[in-house]
Short mmCIF file of C-alpha atoms in Angstrom, two decimals:
data_model
loop_
_atom_site.label_atom_id
_atom_site.label_comp_id
_atom_site.label_asym_id
_atom_site.label_seq_id
_atom_site.Cartn_x
_atom_site.Cartn_y
_atom_site.Cartn_z
CA MET A 18 -24.61 165.75 141.41
CA PHE A 19 -21.06 167.12 141.11
CA ASN A 20 -20.70 170.01 138.68
CA ARG A 21 -17.31 170.61 137.11
CA PRO A 22 -16.05 174.19 137.53
CA ALA A 23 -15.76 176.37 134.48
CA SER A 24 -12.03 176.86 135.09
CA ILE A 25 -11.41 173.12 134.82
CA SER A 26 -13.29 172.91 131.51
CA LEU A 27 -10.80 175.34 130.01
CA LEU A 28 -7.91 173.07 130.98
CA CYS A 29 -9.49 169.86 129.74
CA PRO A 30 -10.19 169.95 125.98
CA PRO A 31 -13.19 168.03 124.71
CA LEU A 32 -12.70 164.39 123.80
CA ARG A 33 -12.76 163.22 120.19
CA PRO A 34 -16.29 162.67 118.89
CA ARG A 35 -17.13 159.29 117.46
CA GLY A 36 -15.47 159.02 114.04
CA GLY A 37 -14.11 162.60 114.23
CA PRO A 38 -10.56 164.01 114.45
CA LEU A 39 -8.63 164.42 117.67
CA ALA A 40 -8.72 167.72 119.49
CA PRO A 41 -5.59 169.86 118.90
CA ALA A 42 -4.36 169.36 122.47
CA PHE A 43 -4.38 165.57 122.07
CA ARG A 44 -2.48 165.54 118.78
CA HIS A 45 1.11 164.34 118.81
CA PRO A 46 3.60 166.07 116.46
CA MET A 47 4.36 162.71 114.78
CA MET A 48 0.66 162.23 114.00
CA ALA A 49 0.77 165.10 111.49
CA ALA A 50 2.65 162.92 108.98
CA THR A 51 0.50 160.63 106.84
CA PHE A 52 1.76 157.19 105.90
CA SER A 53 0.49 155.24 102.94
CA THR A 54 1.59 152.29 100.85
CA THR A 55 0.02 153.74 97.67
CA PRO A 56 2.35 155.52 95.23
CA ALA A 57 2.58 159.29 95.15
CA ALA A 58 0.35 161.32 92.85
CA SER A 59 3.28 162.24 90.63
CA SER A 60 4.20 158.58 90.25
CA ARG A 61 0.65 157.72 89.18
CA HIS A 62 0.63 160.56 86.67
CA SER A 63 3.98 159.41 85.22
CA LYS A 64 2.71 155.86 84.73
CA GLN A 65 -0.49 157.11 83.10
CA ALA A 66 1.50 159.38 80.77
CA LEU A 67 3.82 156.48 79.88
CA ALA A 68 0.89 154.18 79.07
CA SER A 69 -0.74 156.89 76.93
CA MET A 70 2.53 157.59 75.10
CA LEU A 71 3.18 153.94 74.18
CA LYS A 72 -0.46 153.16 73.32
CA ASP A 73 -0.15 153.38 69.51
CA CYS A 74 3.32 151.93 69.01
CA PRO A 75 4.88 148.45 69.36
CA PRO A 76 5.89 147.37 72.88
CA TYR A 77 9.29 148.56 74.03
CA PRO A 78 11.65 145.55 73.71
CA TYR A 79 13.69 146.33 76.84
CA PRO A 80 12.71 146.59 80.53
CA ILE A 81 11.66 150.08 81.64
CA LYS A 82 13.41 151.12 84.85
CA HIS A 83 11.29 152.77 87.53
CA THR A 84 14.16 154.28 89.52
CA TYR A 85 14.32 157.52 87.51
CA LYS A 86 10.96 158.24 85.87
CA LYS A 87 12.19 161.46 84.31
CA SER A 88 14.21 159.38 81.86
CA TRP A 89 10.97 158.00 80.38
CA PHE A 90 10.25 161.31 78.64
CA GLY A 91 13.48 162.24 76.87
CA LEU A 92 16.73 161.03 75.34
CA PHE A 93 18.75 160.09 78.43
CA ASP A 94 21.08 157.50 76.85
CA GLY A 95 20.43 155.11 79.75
CA LYS A 96 21.61 157.65 82.35
CA HIS A 97 20.18 157.37 85.87
CA LEU A 98 20.73 158.81 89.32
CA GLN A 99 24.03 157.86 90.92
CA PHE A 100 24.66 157.68 94.65
CA GLY A 101 27.90 157.91 96.57
CA ASN A 102 29.88 159.69 99.24
CA SER A 103 31.40 163.14 99.34
CA VAL A 104 34.78 162.86 101.14
CA PRO A 105 36.39 166.26 101.86
CA ASP A 106 39.86 164.90 102.69
CA GLU A 107 41.52 161.59 103.43
CA GLU A 108 42.37 162.60 106.97
CA TYR A 109 38.69 163.12 107.79
CA ALA A 110 36.78 160.05 108.81
CA HIS A 111 33.29 161.37 108.13
CA LYS A 112 31.54 161.09 104.78
CA THR A 113 28.46 162.81 103.38
CA ARG A 114 25.98 160.97 101.20
CA ARG A 115 25.20 162.71 97.94
CA THR A 116 23.47 162.19 94.61
CA TRP A 117 24.69 162.82 91.08
CA LYS A 118 22.00 163.72 88.54
CA PRO A 119 22.37 163.47 84.75
CA ASN A 120 23.25 166.69 82.93
CA VAL A 121 19.89 167.30 81.21
CA LYS A 122 19.28 170.07 78.66
CA HIS A 123 16.12 171.27 76.92
CA LYS A 124 16.90 171.39 73.19
CA ARG A 125 15.12 171.81 69.87
CA LEU A 126 16.44 169.17 67.46
CA TRP A 127 15.63 169.20 63.75
CA SER A 128 13.97 166.12 62.28
CA LYS A 129 14.34 165.91 58.50
CA ALA A 130 11.69 163.19 58.19
CA LEU A 131 9.08 165.13 60.16
CA GLY A 132 10.09 168.49 58.66
CA GLN A 133 10.03 170.29 62.00
CA PHE A 134 11.92 170.88 65.23
CA VAL A 135 11.37 168.42 68.06
CA GLN A 136 11.66 169.85 71.56
CA CYS A 137 12.95 167.31 74.03
CA LYS A 138 14.96 166.71 77.17
CA VAL A 139 18.36 165.35 76.23
CA VAL A 140 21.56 164.63 78.14
CA THR A 141 24.82 166.16 76.98
CA SER A 142 26.35 162.78 76.16
CA VAL A 143 23.78 162.42 73.35
CA LEU A 144 24.55 165.89 71.98
CA ARG A 145 28.30 165.32 71.81
CA THR A 146 30.10 164.40 68.60
CA GLY A 147 29.92 160.71 69.51
CA THR A 148 26.18 160.43 68.95
CA ILE A 149 23.72 162.73 67.13
CA ASP A 150 26.33 164.96 65.47
CA LYS A 151 28.46 161.98 64.44
CA VAL A 152 25.72 159.86 62.88
CA GLY A 153 24.22 162.79 60.96
CA GLY A 154 21.21 164.11 62.82
CA LEU A 155 18.33 163.11 65.03
CA ASP A 156 16.68 160.79 62.47
CA GLU A 157 19.83 158.72 61.94
CA TYR A 158 20.35 158.48 65.69
CA LEU A 159 16.83 157.16 66.24
CA LEU A 160 16.77 154.80 63.23
CA SER A 161 19.90 152.90 64.22
CA SER A 162 19.27 149.16 64.47
CA LYS A 163 21.99 148.43 67.02
CA PRO A 164 20.59 146.80 70.19
CA ALA A 165 22.63 149.11 72.43
CA ARG A 166 21.20 152.19 70.70
CA ILE A 167 17.61 150.94 70.97
CA ALA A 168 18.14 150.16 74.67
CA ALA A 169 19.49 153.69 75.20
CA LEU A 170 16.51 155.38 73.48
CA GLY A 171 14.06 154.79 76.31
CA PRO A 172 10.26 154.89 75.92
CA TRP A 173 10.12 158.46 74.55
CA GLY A 174 12.83 157.80 71.96
CA TRP A 175 11.11 154.54 71.00
CA LYS A 176 7.85 156.41 70.40
CA LEU A 177 9.59 159.08 68.30
CA ARG A 178 11.43 156.39 66.34
CA HIS A 179 8.10 154.69 65.53
CA THR A 180 6.60 158.02 64.41
CA ILE A 181 9.53 158.71 62.07
CA MET A 182 9.42 155.19 60.64
CA GLN A 183 5.81 155.77 59.48
CA ARG A 184 6.84 158.59 57.14
CA PRO A 185 6.68 157.69 53.40
CA GLU A 186 10.28 158.85 52.83
CA ILE A 187 11.59 156.49 55.47
CA GLN A 188 9.39 153.64 54.21
CA GLN A 189 10.76 154.14 50.71
CA ARG A 190 14.30 154.10 52.09
CA PHE A 191 13.64 150.79 53.84
CA GLN A 192 12.15 149.34 50.65
CA LYS A 193 15.33 150.23 48.71
CA GLU A 194 17.42 148.51 51.36
CA ARG A 195 15.24 145.39 51.12
CA ILE A 196 15.59 145.36 47.32
CA LYS A 197 19.39 145.59 47.61
CA LEU A 198 19.42 142.66 50.01
CA GLY A 199 17.11 140.65 47.73
CA LEU A 200 14.37 140.37 50.35
CA ILE A 201 11.65 141.80 48.09
CA SER A 202 11.13 142.39 44.36
CA PRO A 203 11.01 145.97 42.96
CA GLU A 204 7.42 145.53 41.71
CA ARG A 205 6.19 144.38 45.11
CA ALA A 206 8.07 147.21 46.80
CA LYS A 207 6.40 149.81 44.56
CA GLU A 208 2.96 148.38 45.28
CA LYS A 209 3.60 148.40 49.01
CA PHE A 210 4.85 151.99 48.86
CA ARG A 211 1.66 153.06 47.05
CA ARG A 212 -0.44 151.51 49.83
CA VAL A 213 1.56 153.31 52.52
CA LYS A 214 1.23 156.62 50.69
CA ALA A 215 -2.54 156.19 50.30
CA LYS A 216 -2.85 155.31 53.99
CA VAL A 217 -0.98 158.48 55.03
CA LYS A 218 -3.13 160.57 52.68
CA SER A 219 -6.37 159.18 54.15
CA ARG A 220 -5.15 159.99 57.66
CA LYS A 221 -4.49 163.59 56.67
CA LEU A 222 -7.98 163.93 55.20
CA LYS A 223 -9.58 162.56 58.38
CA SER A 224 -7.64 164.95 60.60
#
């Protein structure tokens, strides 16, 4: 029987065992990359965090965009990634693809209804005089009933809006507005406010 020389065995790496990985010499550089149709781990974590955040509040009335998941967890005013070309000069024919990201800041905003600072990611367009400063604070910005404002809040702003609306002070404010509009009688409004106050008190005792 023919015996293979030892020198040849050094040149020929062992074949892949059944069900095992390829030997290093048989691996192609392109085989190092893994391809999968499942979403990335960060994407799964973002979706789980979004579902957990919106679990105890009414469903968000507008479609949630999946192109910029960072905007789910802050006040981004509807801002998303923008794509375009960087052209150095008109006489040059070549263009370079680039991306514009929203100008995001980490800020501590005071909430009068909650009685504490709220730390959040917010774009500069929300901080300018046309939005939070103009309307009179974070609470007034979140409690606006305009459809464009609610669409710009995003999931995180919608959750914070729902939390603020559960405060007794805000409930009493809404009751006064309903009385002015003739939607409810003062006696019924007082009774409803007592129920809300008792409900908040029982929650505090449980926690």
